PDB file of C-alpha atoms in Angstrom:
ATOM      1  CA  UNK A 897      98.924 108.106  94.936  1.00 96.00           C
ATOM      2  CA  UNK A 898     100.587 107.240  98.000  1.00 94.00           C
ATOM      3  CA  UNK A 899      97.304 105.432  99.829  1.00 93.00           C
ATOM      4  CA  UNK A 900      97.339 108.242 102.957  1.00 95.00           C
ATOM      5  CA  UNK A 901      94.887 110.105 105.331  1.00 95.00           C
ATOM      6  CA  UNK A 902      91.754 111.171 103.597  1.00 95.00           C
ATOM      7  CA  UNK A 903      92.735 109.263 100.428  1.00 95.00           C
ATOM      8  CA  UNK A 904      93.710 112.649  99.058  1.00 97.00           C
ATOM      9  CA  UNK A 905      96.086 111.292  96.509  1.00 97.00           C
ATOM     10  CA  UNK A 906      93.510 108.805  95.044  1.00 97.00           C
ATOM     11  CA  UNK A 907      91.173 111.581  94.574  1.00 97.00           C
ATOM     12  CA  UNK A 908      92.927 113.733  93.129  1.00 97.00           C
ATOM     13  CA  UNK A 909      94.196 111.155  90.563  1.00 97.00           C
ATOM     14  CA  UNK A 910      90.080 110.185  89.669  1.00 97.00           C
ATOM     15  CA  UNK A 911      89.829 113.966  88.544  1.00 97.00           C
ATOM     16  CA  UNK A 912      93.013 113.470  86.268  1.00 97.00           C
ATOM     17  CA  UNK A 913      91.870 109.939  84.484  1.00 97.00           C
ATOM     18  CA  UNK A 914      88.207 111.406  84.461  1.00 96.00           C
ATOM     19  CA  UNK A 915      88.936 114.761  83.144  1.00 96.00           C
ATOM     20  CA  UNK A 916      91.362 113.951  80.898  1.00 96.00           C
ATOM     21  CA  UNK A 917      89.313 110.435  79.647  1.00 95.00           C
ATOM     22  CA  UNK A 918      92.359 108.639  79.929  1.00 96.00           C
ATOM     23  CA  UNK A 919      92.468 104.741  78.543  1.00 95.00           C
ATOM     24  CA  UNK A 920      93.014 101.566  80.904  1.00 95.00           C
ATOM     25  CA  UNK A 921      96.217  99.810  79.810  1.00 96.00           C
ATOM     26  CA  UNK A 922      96.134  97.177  82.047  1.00 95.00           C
ATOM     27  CA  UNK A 923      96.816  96.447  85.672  1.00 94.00           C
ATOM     28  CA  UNK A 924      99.836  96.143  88.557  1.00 92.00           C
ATOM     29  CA  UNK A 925      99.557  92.666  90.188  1.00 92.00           C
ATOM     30  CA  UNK A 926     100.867  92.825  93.480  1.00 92.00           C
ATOM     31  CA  UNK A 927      99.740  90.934  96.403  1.00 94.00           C
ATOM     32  CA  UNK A 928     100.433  93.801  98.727  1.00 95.00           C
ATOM     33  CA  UNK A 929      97.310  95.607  98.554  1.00 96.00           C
ATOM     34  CA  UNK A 930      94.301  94.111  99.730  1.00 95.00           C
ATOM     35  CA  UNK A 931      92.432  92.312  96.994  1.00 95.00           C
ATOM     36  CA  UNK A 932      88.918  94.257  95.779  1.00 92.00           C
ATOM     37  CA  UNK A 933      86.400  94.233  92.689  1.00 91.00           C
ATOM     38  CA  UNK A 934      84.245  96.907  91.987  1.00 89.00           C
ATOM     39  CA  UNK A 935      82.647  98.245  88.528  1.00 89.00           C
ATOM     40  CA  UNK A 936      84.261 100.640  86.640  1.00 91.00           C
ATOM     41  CA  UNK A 937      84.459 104.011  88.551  1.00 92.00           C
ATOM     42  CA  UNK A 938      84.524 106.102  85.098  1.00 93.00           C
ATOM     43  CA  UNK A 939      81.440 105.048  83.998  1.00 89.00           C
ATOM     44  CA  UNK A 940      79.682 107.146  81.685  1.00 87.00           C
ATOM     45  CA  UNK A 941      77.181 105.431  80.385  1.00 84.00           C
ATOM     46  CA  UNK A 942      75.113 102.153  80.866  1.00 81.00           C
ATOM     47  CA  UNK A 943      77.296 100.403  78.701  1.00 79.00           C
ATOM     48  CA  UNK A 944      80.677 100.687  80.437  1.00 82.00           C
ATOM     49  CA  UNK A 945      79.426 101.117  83.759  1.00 83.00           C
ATOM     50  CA  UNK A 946      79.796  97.237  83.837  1.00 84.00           C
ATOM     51  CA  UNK A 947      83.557  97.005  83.462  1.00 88.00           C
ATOM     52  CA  UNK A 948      85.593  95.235  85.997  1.00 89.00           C
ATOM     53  CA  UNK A 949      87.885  97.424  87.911  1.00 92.00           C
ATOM     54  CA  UNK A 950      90.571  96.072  90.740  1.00 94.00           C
ATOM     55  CA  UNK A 951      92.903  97.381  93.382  1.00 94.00           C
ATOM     56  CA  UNK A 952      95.611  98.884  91.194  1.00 96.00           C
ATOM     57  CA  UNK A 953      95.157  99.788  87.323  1.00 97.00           C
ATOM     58  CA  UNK A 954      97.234 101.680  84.890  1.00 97.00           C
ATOM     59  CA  UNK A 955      95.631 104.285  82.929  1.00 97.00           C
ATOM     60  CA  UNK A 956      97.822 106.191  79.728  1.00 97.00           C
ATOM     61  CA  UNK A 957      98.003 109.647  77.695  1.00 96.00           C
ATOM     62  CA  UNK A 958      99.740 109.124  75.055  1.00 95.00           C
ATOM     63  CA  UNK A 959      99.491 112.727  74.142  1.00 94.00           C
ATOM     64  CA  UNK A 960     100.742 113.964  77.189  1.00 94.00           C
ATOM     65  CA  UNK A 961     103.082 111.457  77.812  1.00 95.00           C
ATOM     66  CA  UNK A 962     101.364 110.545  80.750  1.00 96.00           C
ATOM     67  CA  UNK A 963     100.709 107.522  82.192  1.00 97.00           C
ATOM     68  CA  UNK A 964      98.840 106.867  86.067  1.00 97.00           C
ATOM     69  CA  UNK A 965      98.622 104.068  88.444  1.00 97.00           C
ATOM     70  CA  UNK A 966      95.677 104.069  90.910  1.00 97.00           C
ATOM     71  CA  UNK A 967      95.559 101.978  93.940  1.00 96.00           C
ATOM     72  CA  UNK A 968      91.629 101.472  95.170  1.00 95.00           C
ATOM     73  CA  UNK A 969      92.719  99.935  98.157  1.00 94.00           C
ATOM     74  CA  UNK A 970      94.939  99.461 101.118  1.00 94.00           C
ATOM     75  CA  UNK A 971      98.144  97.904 101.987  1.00 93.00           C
ATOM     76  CA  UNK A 972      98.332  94.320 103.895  1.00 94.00           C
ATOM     77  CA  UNK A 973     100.671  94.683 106.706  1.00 90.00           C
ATOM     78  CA  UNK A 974     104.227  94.495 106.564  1.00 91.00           C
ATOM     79  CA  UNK A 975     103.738  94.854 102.612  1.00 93.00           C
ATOM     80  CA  UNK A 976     104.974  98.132 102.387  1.00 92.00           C
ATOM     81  CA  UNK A 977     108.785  97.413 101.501  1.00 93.00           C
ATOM     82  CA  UNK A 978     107.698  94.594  99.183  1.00 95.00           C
ATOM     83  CA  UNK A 979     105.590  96.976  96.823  1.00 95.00           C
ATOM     84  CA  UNK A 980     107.877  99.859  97.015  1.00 95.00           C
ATOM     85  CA  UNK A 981     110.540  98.079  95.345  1.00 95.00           C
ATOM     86  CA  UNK A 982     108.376  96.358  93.101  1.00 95.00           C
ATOM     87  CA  UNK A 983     107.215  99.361  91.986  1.00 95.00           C
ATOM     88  CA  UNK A 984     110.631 101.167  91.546  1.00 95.00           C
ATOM     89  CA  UNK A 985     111.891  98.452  89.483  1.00 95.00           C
ATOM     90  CA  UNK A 986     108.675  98.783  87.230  1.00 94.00           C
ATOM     91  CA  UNK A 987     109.442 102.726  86.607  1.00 94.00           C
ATOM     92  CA  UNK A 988     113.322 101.871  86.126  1.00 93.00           C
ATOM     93  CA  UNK A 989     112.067  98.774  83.563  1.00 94.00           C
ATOM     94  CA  UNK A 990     109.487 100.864  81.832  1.00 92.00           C
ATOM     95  CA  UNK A 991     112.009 104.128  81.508  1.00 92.00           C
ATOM     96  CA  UNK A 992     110.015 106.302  83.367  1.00 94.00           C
ATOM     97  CA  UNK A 993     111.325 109.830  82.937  1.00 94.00           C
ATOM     98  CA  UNK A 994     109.518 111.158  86.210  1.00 95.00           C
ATOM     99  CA  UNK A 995     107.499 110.084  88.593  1.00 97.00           C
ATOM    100  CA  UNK A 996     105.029 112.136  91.031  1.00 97.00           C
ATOM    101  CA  UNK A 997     103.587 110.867  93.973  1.00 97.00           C
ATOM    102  CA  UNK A 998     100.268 112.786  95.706  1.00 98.00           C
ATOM    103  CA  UNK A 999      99.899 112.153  98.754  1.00 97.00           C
ATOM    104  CA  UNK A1000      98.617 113.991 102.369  1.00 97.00           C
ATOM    105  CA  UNK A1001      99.657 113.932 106.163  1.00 96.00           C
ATOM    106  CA  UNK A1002      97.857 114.736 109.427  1.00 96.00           C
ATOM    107  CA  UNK A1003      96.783 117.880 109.564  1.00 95.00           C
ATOM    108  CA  UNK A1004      97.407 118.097 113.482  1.00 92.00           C
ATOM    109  CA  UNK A1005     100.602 117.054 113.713  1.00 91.00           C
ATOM    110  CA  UNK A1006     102.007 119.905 112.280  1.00 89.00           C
ATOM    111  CA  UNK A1007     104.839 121.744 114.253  1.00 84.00           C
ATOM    112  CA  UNK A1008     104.759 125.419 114.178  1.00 82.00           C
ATOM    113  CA  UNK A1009     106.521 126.606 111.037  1.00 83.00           C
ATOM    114  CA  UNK A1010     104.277 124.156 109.018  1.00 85.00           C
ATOM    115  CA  UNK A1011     101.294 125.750 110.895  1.00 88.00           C
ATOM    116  CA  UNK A1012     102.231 128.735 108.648  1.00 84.00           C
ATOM    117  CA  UNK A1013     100.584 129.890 104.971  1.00 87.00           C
ATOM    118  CA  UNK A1014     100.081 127.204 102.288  1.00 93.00           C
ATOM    119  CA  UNK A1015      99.130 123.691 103.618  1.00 95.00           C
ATOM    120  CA  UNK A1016     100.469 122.427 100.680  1.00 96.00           C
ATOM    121  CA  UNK A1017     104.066 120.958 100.157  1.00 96.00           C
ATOM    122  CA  UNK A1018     106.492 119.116  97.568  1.00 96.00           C
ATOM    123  CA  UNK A1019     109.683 117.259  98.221  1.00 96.00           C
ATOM    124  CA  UNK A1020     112.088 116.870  95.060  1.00 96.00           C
ATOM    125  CA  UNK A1021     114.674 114.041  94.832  1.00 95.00           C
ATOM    126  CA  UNK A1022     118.120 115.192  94.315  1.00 94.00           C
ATOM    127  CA  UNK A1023     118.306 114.283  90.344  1.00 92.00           C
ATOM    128  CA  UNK A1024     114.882 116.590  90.093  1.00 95.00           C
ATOM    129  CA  UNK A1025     116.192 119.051  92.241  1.00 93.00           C
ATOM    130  CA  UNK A1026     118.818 119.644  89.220  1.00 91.00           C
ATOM    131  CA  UNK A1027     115.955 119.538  86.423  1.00 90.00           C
ATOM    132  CA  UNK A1028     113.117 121.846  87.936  1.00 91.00           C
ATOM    133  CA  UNK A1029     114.386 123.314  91.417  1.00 84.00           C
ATOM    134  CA  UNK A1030     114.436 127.209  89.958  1.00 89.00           C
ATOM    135  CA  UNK A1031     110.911 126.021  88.782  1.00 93.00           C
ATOM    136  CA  UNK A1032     109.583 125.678  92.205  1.00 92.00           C
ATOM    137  CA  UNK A1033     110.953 128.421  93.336  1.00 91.00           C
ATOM    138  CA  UNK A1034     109.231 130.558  90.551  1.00 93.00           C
ATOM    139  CA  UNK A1035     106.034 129.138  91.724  1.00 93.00           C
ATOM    140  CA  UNK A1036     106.812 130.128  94.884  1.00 93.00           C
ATOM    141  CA  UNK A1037     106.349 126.766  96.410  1.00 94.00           C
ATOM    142  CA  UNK A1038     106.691 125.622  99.660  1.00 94.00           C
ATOM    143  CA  UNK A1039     109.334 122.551 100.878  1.00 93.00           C
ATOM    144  CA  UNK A1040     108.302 119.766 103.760  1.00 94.00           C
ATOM    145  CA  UNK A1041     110.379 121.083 106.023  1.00 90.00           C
ATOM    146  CA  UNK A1042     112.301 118.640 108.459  1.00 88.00           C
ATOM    147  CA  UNK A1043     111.259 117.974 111.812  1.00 84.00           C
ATOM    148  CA  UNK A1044     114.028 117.314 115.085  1.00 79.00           C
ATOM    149  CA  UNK A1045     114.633 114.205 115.433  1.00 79.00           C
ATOM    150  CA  UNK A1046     114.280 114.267 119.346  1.00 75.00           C
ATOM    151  CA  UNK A1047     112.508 117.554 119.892  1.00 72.00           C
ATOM    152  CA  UNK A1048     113.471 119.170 123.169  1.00 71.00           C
ATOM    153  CA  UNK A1049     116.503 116.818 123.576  1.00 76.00           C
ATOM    154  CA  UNK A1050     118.169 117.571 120.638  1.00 72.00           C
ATOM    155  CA  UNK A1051     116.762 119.970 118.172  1.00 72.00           C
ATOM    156  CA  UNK A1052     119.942 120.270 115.661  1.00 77.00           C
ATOM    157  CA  UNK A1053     119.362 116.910 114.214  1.00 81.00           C
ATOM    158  CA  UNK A1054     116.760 117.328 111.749  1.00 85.00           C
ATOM    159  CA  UNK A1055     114.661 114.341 109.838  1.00 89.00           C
ATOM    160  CA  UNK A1056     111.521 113.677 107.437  1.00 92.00           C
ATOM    161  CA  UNK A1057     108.613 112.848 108.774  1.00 92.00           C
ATOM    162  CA  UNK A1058     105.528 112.344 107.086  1.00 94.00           C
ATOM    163  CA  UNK A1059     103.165 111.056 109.481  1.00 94.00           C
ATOM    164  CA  UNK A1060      99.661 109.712 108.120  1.00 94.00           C
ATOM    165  CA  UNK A1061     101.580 109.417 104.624  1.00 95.00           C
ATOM    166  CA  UNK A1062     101.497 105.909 104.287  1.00 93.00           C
ATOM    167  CA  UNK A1063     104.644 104.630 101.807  1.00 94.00           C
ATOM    168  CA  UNK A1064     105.399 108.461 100.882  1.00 96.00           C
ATOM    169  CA  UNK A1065     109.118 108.621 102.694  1.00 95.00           C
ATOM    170  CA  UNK A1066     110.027 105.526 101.857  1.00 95.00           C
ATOM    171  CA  UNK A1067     109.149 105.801  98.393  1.00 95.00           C
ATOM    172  CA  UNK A1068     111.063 109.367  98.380  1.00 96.00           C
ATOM    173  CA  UNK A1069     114.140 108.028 100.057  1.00 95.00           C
ATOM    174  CA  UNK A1070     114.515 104.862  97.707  1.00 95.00           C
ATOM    175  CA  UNK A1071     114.672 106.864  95.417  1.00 95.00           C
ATOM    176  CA  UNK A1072     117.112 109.262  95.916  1.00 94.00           C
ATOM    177  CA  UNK A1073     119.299 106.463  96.553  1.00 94.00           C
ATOM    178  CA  UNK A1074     118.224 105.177  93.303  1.00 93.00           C
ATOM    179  CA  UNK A1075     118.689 107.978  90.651  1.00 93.00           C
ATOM    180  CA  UNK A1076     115.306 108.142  89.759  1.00 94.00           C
ATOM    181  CA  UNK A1077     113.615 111.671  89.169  1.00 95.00           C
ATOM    182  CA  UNK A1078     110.392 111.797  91.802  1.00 96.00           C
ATOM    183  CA  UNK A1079     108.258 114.609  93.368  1.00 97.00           C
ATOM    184  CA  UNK A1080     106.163 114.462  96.321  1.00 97.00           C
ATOM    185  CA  UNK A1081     103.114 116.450  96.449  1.00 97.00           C
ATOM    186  CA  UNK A1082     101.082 116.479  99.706  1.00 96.00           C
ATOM    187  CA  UNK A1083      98.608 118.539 101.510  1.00 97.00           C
ATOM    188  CA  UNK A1084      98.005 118.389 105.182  1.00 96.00           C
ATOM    189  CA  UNK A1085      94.513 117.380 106.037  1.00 96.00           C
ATOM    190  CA  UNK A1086      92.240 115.500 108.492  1.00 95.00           C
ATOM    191  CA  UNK A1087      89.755 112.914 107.935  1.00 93.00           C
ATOM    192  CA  UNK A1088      86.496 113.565 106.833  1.00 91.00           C
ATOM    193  CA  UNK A1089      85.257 115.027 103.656  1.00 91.00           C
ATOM    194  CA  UNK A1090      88.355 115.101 101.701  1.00 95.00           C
ATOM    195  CA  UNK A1091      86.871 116.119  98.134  1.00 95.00           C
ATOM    196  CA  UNK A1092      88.121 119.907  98.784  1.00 95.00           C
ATOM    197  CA  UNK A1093      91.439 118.776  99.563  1.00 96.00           C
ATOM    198  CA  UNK A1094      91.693 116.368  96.589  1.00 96.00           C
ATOM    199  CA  UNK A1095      90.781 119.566  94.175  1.00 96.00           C
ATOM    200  CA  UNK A1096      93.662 121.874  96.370  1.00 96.00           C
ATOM    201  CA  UNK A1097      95.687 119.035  95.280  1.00 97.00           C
ATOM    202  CA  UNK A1098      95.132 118.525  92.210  1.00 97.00           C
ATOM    203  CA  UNK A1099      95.010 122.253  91.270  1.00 96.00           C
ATOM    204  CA  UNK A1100      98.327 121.917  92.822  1.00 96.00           C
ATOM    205  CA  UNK A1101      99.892 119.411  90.752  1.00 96.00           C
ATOM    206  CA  UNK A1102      98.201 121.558  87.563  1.00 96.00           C
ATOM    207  CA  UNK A1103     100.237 124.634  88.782  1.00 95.00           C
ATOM    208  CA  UNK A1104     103.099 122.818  87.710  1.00 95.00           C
ATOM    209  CA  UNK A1105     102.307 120.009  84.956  1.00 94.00           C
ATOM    210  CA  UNK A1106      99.530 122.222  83.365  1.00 93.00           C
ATOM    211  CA  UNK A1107      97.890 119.519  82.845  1.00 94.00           C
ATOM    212  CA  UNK A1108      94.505 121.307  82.109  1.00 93.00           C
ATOM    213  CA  UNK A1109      94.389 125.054  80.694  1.00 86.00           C
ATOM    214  CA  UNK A1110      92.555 127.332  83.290  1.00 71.00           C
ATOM    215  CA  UNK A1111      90.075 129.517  81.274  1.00 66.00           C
ATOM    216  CA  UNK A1112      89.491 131.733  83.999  1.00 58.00           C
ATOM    217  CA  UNK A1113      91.733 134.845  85.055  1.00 53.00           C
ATOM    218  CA  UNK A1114      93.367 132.981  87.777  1.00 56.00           C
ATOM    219  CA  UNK A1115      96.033 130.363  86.667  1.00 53.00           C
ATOM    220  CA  UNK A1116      95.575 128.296  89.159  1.00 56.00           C
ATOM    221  CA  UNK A1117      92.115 128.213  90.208  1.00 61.00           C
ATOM    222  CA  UNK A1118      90.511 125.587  87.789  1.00 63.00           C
ATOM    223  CA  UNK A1119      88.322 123.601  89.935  1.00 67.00           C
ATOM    224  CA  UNK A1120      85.197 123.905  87.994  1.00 81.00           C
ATOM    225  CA  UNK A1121      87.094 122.490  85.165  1.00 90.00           C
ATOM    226  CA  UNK A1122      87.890 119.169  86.750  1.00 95.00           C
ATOM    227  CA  UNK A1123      85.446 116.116  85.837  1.00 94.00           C
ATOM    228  CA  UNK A1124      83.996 114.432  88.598  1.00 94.00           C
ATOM    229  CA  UNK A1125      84.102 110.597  88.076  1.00 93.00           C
ATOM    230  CA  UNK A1126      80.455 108.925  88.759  1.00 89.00           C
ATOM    231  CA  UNK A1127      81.878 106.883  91.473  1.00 89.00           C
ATOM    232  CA  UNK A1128      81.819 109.835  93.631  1.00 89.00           C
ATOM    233  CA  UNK A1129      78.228 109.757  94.268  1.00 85.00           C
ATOM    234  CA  UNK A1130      78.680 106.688  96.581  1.00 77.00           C
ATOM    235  CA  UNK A1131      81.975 107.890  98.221  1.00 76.00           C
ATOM    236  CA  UNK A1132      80.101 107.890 101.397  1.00 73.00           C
ATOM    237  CA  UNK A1133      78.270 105.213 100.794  1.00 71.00           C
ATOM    238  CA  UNK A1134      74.250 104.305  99.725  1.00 69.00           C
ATOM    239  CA  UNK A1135      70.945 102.205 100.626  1.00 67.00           C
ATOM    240  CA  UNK A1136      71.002  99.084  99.678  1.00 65.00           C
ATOM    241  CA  UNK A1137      70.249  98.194  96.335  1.00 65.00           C
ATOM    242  CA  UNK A1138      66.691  96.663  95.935  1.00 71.00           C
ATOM    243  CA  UNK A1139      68.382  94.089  93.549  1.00 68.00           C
ATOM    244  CA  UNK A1140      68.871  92.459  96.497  1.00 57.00           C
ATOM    245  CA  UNK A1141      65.935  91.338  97.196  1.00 63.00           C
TER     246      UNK A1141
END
């Protein structure tokens, strides 16, 4: 997940590990991300609901040939560049074939044509454009589009912007410099209760990776399917626990 508004990305990738019981392989040390302990969000039972979990852990699939890092918490300023490139050179290292990045951006500072339809979006990297472009298309996906670079001055110069989307461009522009084969899927939301837009989102990504099988009629409507991770019952928060005391 790129670590953006609503924590959308992050979300969404708790329904993948949960749903699809994935394993912890270990962990990405980095001293970007703001240090934090907590007990193991996947809990499902007494017994494992003790586990250690930390700011950024790997999680694998085998089966699927999957394999997920989440990040629990946020970056330490001016740490962005850092971490990007460490974690390029990790996927380049460990032959990752593809990489996906979820991710979000502010809701209101859409311009008009992204007012329009779908709020969701995807932004392929040259050497995936090649591999599953016609896909897209098929699924009849939306682009990010560009934004003018100086709106009202000069509106023929167009750029990226991804505001509220934390290390999503520069992740996506490394690397399509670099070769490597990444998608960017984000929604545009707002603050608040995110957990609908981290299902939209995930659904999103299943459109495409079919990651789950929907059972119902509707391909891409599999919501009730997704397994909510315990940790969600405290995502806003609890009294305190009497232990305390």
């Amino acid at each position: 997940p790129a670590v953006s508004v609503g924590n959308v990305g992050q979300l969404a990738i708790d329904l993948v590990i949960s749903t699809l019981d994935m394993t912890k392989v270990g962990y990405f040390y980095t001293d970007c991300l703001v240090p934090m302990v907590g007990n193991n969000p996947y809990a499902t039972a007494e017994e494992n609901s003790v586990e250690l979990s930390i700011n950024a852990e790997v999680y694998s699939l085998p089966s699927k040939k999957l394999v997920v890092l989440q990040i629990r918490s946020p970056f330490i300023k001016n740490k962005y560049r850092p971490f990007c490139q460490t974690l390029l050179s990790w996927v380049k290292s460990s032959k990752c074939a593809r990489v996906v990045v979820l991710s979000s951006s502010h809701a209101y500072q859409r311009d008009d044509e992204q007012l329009l339809g779908t709020p969701l979006r995807y932004l392929l990297t040259p050497d995936l454009e090649k591999a599953v472009g016609g896909l897209m298309q098929e699924l009849n996906w939306k682009e990010m589009e560009k934004v003018a670079a100086y709106p009202g001055i000069n509106d023929t110069e167009k750029v990226l912007h991804i505001p509220g989307g934390g290390i999503t461009k520069r992740l996506f522009t490394e690397s399509s410099s670099k070769g490597i084969q990444m998608a960017v899927l984000l929604k545009f939301c707002s603050e608040g209760d995110n957990i609908p837009d981290a299902f939209t989102l995930v659904n999103y990504l299943n459109e495409w990776l079919q990651l789950i099988k929907s059972e119902s009629n509707n391909s891409t409507d599999t919501s009730s399917q997704w397994k909510i991770p315990s940790s969600w019952r405290l995502l806003f928060g609890n009294g305190l626990p009497p232990a305390l005391f």
